[in-house]
PDB file of C-alpha atoms and ligand atoms in Angstrom:
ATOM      1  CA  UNK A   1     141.728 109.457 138.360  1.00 50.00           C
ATOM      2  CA  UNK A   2     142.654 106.886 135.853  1.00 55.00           C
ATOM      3  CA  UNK A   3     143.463 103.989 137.847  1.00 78.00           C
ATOM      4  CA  UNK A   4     143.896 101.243 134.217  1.00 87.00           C
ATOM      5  CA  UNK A   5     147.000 100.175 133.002  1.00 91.00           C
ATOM      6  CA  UNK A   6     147.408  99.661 129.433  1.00 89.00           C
ATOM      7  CA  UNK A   7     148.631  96.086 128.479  1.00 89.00           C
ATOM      8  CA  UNK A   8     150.729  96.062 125.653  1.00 89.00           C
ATOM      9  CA  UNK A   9     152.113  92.648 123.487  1.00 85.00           C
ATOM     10  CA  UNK A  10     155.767  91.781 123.080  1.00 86.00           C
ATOM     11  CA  UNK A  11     156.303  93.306 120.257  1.00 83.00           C
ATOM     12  CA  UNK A  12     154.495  96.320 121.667  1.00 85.00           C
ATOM     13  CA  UNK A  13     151.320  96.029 120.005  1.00 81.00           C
ATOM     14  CA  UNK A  14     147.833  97.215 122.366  1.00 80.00           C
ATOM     15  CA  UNK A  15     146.570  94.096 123.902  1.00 80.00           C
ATOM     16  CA  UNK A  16     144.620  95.210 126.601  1.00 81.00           C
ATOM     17  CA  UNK A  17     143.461  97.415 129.430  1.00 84.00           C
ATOM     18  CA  UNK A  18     143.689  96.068 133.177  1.00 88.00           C
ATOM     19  CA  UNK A  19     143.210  97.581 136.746  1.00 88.00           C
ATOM     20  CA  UNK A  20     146.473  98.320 138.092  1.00 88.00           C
ATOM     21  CA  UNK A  21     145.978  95.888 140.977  1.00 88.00           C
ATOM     22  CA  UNK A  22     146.185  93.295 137.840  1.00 89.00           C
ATOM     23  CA  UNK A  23     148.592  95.317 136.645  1.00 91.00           C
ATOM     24  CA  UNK A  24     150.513  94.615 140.313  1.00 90.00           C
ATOM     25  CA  UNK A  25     150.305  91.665 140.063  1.00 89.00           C
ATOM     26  CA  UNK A  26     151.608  90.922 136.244  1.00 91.00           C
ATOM     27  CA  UNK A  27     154.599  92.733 137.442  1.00 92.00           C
ATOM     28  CA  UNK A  28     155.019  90.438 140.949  1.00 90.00           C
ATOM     29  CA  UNK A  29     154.626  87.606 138.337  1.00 89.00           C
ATOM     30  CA  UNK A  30     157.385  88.585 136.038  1.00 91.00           C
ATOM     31  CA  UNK A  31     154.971  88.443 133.121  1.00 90.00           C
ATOM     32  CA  UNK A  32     155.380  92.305 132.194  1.00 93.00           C
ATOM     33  CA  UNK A  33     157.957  95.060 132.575  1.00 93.00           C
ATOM     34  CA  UNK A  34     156.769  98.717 133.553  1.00 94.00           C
ATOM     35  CA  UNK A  35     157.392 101.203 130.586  1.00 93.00           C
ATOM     36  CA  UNK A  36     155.015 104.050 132.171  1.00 91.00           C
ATOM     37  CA  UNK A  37     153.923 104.819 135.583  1.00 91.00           C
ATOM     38  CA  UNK A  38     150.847 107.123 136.275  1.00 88.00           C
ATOM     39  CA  UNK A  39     150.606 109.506 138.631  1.00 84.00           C
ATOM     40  CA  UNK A  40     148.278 107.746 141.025  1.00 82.00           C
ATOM     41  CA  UNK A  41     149.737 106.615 144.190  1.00 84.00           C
ATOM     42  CA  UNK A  42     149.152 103.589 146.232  1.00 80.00           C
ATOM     43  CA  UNK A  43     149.776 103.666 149.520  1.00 80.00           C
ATOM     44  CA  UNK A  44     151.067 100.209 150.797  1.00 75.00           C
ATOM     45  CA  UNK A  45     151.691  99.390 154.494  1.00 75.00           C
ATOM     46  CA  UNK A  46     155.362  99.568 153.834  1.00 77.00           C
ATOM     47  CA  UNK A  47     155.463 102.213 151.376  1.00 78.00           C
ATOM     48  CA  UNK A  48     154.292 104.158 148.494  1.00 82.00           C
ATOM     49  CA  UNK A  49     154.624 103.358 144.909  1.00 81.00           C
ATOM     50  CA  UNK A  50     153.279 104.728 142.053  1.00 86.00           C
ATOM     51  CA  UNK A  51     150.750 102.409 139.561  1.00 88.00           C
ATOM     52  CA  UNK A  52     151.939 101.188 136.058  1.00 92.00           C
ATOM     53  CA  UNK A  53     150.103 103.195 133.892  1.00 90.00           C
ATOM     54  CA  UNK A  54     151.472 101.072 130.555  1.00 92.00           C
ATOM     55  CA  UNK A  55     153.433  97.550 131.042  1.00 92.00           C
ATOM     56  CA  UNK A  56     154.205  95.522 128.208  1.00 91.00           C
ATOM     57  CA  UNK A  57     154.532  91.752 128.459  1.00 88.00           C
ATOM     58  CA  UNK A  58     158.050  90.059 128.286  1.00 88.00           C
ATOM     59  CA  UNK A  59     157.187  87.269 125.954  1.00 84.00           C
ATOM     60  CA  UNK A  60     154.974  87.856 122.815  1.00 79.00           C
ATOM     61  CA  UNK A  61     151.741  86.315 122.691  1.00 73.00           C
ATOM     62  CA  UNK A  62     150.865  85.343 119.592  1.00 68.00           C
ATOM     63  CA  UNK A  63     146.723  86.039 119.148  1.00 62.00           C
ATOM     64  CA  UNK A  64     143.489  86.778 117.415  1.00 57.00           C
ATOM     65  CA  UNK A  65     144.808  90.423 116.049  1.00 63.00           C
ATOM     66  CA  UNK A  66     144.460  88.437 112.544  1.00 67.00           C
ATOM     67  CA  UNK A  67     141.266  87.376 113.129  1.00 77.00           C
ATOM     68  CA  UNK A  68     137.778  89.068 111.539  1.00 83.00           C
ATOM     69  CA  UNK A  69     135.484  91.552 114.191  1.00 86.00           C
ATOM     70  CA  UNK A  70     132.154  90.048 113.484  1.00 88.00           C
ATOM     71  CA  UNK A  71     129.625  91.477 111.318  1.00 93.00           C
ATOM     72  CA  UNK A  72     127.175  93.880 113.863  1.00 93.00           C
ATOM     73  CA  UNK A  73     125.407  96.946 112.952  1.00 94.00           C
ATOM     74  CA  UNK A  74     127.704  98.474 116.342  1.00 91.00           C
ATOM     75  CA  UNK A  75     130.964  97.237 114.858  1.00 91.00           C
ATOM     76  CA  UNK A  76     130.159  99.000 111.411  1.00 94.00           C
ATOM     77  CA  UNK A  77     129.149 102.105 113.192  1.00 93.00           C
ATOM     78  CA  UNK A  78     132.459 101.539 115.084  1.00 88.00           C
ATOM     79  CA  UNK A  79     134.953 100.995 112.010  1.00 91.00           C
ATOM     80  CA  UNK A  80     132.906 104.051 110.084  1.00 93.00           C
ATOM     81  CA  UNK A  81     133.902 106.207 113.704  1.00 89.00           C
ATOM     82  CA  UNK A  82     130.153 107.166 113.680  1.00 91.00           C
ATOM     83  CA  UNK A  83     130.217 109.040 110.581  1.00 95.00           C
ATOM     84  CA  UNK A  84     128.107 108.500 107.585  1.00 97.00           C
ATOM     85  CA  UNK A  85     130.197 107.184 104.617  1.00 97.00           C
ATOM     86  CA  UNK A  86     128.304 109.655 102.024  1.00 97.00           C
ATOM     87  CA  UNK A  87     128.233 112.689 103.642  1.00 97.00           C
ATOM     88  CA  UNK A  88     130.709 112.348 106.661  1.00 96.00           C
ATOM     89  CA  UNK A  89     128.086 113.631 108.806  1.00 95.00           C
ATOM     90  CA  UNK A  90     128.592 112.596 112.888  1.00 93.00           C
ATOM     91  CA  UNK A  91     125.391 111.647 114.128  1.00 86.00           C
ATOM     92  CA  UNK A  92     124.070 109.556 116.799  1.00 84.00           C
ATOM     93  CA  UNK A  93     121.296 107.860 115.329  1.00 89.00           C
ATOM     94  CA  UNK A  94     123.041 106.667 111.945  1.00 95.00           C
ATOM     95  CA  UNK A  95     121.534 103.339 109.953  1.00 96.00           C
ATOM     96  CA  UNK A  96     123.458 100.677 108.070  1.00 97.00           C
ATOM     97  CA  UNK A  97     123.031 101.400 103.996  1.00 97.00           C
ATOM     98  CA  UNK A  98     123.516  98.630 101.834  1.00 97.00           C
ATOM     99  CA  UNK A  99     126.201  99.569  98.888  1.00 97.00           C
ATOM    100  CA  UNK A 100     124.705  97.090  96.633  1.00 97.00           C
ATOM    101  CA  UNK A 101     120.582  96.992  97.780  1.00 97.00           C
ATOM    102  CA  UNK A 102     119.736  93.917  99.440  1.00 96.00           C
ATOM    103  CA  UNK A 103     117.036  93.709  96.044  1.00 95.00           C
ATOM    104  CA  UNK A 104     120.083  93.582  93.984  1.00 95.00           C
ATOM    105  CA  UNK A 105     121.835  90.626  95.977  1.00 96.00           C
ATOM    106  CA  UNK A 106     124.348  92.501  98.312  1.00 96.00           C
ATOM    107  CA  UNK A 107     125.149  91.399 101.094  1.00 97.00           C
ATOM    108  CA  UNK A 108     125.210  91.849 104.815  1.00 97.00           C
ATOM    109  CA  UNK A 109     128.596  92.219 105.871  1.00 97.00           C
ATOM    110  CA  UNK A 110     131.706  94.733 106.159  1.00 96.00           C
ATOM    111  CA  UNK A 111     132.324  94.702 102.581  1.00 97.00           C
ATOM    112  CA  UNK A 112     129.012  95.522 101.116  1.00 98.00           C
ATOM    113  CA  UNK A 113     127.659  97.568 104.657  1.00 98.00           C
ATOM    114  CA  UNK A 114     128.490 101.652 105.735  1.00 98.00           C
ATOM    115  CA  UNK A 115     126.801 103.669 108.164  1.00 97.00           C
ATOM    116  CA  UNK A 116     124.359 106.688 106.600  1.00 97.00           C
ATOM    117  CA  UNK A 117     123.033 108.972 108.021  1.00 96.00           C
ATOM    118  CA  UNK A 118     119.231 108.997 107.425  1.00 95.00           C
ATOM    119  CA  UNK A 119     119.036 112.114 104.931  1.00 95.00           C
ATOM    120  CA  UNK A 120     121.633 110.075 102.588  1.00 96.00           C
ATOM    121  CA  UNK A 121     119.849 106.615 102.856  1.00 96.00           C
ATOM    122  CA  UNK A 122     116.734 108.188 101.841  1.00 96.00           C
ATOM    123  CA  UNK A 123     118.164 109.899  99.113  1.00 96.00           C
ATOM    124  CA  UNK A 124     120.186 107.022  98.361  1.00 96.00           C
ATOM    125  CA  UNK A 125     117.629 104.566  98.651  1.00 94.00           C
ATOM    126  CA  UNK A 126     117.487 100.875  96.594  1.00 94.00           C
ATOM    127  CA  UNK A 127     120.367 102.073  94.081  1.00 96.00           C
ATOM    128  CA  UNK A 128     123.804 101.442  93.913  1.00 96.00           C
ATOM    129  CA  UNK A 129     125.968 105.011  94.538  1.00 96.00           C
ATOM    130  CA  UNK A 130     126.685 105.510  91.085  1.00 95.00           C
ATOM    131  CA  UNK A 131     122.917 105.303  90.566  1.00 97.00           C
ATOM    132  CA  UNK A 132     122.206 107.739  93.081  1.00 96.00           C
ATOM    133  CA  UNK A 133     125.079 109.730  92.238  1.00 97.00           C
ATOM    134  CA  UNK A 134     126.802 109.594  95.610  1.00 97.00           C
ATOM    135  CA  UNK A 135     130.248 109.220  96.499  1.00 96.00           C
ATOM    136  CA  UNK A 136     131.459 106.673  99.174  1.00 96.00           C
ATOM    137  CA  UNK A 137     133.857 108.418 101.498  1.00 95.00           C
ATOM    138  CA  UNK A 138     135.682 105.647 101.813  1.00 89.00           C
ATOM    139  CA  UNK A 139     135.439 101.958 100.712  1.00 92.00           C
ATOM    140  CA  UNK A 140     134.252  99.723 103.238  1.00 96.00           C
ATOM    141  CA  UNK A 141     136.383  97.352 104.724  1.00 94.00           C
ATOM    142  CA  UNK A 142     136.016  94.023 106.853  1.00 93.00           C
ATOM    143  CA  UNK A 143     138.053  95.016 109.761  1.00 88.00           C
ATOM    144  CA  UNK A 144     140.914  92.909 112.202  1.00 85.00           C
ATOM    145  CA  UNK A 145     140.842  92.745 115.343  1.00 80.00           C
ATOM    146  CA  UNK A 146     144.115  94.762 115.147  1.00 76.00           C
ATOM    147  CA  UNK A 147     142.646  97.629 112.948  1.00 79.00           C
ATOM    148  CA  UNK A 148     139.061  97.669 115.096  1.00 80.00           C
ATOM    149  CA  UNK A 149     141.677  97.954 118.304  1.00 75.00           C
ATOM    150  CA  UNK A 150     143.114 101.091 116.465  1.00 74.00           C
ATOM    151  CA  UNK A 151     140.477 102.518 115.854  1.00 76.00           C
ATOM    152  CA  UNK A 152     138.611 102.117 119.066  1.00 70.00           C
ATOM    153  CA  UNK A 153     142.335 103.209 120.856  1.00 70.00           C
ATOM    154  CA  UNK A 154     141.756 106.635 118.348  1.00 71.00           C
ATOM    155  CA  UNK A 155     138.668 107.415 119.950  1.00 67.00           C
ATOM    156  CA  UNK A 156     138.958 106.505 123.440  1.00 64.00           C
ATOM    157  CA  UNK A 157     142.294 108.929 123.680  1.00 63.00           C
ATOM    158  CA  UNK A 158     144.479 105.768 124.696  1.00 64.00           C
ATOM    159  CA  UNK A 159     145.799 106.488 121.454  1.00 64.00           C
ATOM    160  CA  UNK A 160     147.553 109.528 122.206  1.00 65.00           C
ATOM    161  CA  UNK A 161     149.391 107.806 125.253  1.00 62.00           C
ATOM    162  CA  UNK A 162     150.828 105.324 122.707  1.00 63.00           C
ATOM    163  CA  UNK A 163     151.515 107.240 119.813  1.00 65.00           C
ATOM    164  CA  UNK A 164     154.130 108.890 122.823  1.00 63.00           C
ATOM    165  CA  UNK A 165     155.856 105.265 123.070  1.00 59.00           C
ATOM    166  CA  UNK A 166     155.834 105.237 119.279  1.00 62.00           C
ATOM    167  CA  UNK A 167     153.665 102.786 118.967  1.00 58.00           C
ATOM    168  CA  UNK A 168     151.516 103.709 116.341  1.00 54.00           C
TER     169      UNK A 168
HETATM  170 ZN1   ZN B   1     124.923 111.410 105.105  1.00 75.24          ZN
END
């Protein structure tokens, strides 16, 4: 039974997941309004009532969507959704490939960082793609706190529960 309550902003955008008793309480406070219930039921002494399954918060707060998700091997293997960037292979035990080698000057971070699976880094090894004559899938990116949220929402299925709202 899913028993969170997604927390959106203001203006609608994700924010964050709570347990409905938090959830109960936002809306006792006035601080949210109820767009979706779920269909788990909470049996009070007085009555029933069914949980908020989404609730959105009456005023916007203004936050860190702008903000930059810190470099971490995990949060490249996040934004790359676990594929490898040459080959678009899912595996579970992808490494971090350096566009530009390290022995060339390039640098540790989103912008210069992919996951690889282990066959392409090999193959790939201290060269630049062009070298190597690989393609990058895509062109790596240093995410927001907003995009990383989007992406992690895509995989975790939360997604689909928005995209109903029109959210995204
Ligand atoms: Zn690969």
């Amino acid at each position: 039974m899913n028993t969170s309550c997604i927390v959106l902003n203001g203006d609608f955008s994700y924010l964050c997941t709570v347990s409905w008793k938090r959830a109960i309480n936002l809306v006792l406070a006035e601080k949210v309004k109820v767009l979706k219930y779920s269909n788990h039921v909470i049996n009070c002494v007085e009555k029933a009532f069914k949980a908020p399954a989404v609730v959105a918060l009456i005023k916007i707060v203004r936050m860190v969507y702008r903000h930059k998700v810190p470099y971490s091997k995990k949060n490249v293997l996040a934004r790359d959704q676990q594929k490898c960037a040459y080959c678009g292979a899912k595996s579970k035990t992808l490494t971090i490939d350096h566009v530009i080698p390290r022995s060339r000057g390039g640098k540790t971070d989103f912008d210069n960082c992919v996951a690889c699976c282990k066959k392409c880094n090999d193959l790939k090894a201290a060269r630049t793609p062009r070298e190597a004559s690989m393609i990058l899938l895509k062109r790596p990116f240093q995410p927001t706190i907003s995009e990383f949220m989007r992406l992690k929402l895509k995989s975790s299925g939360v997604y689909q529960c928005l995209a109903e709202f029109g959210l995204y």
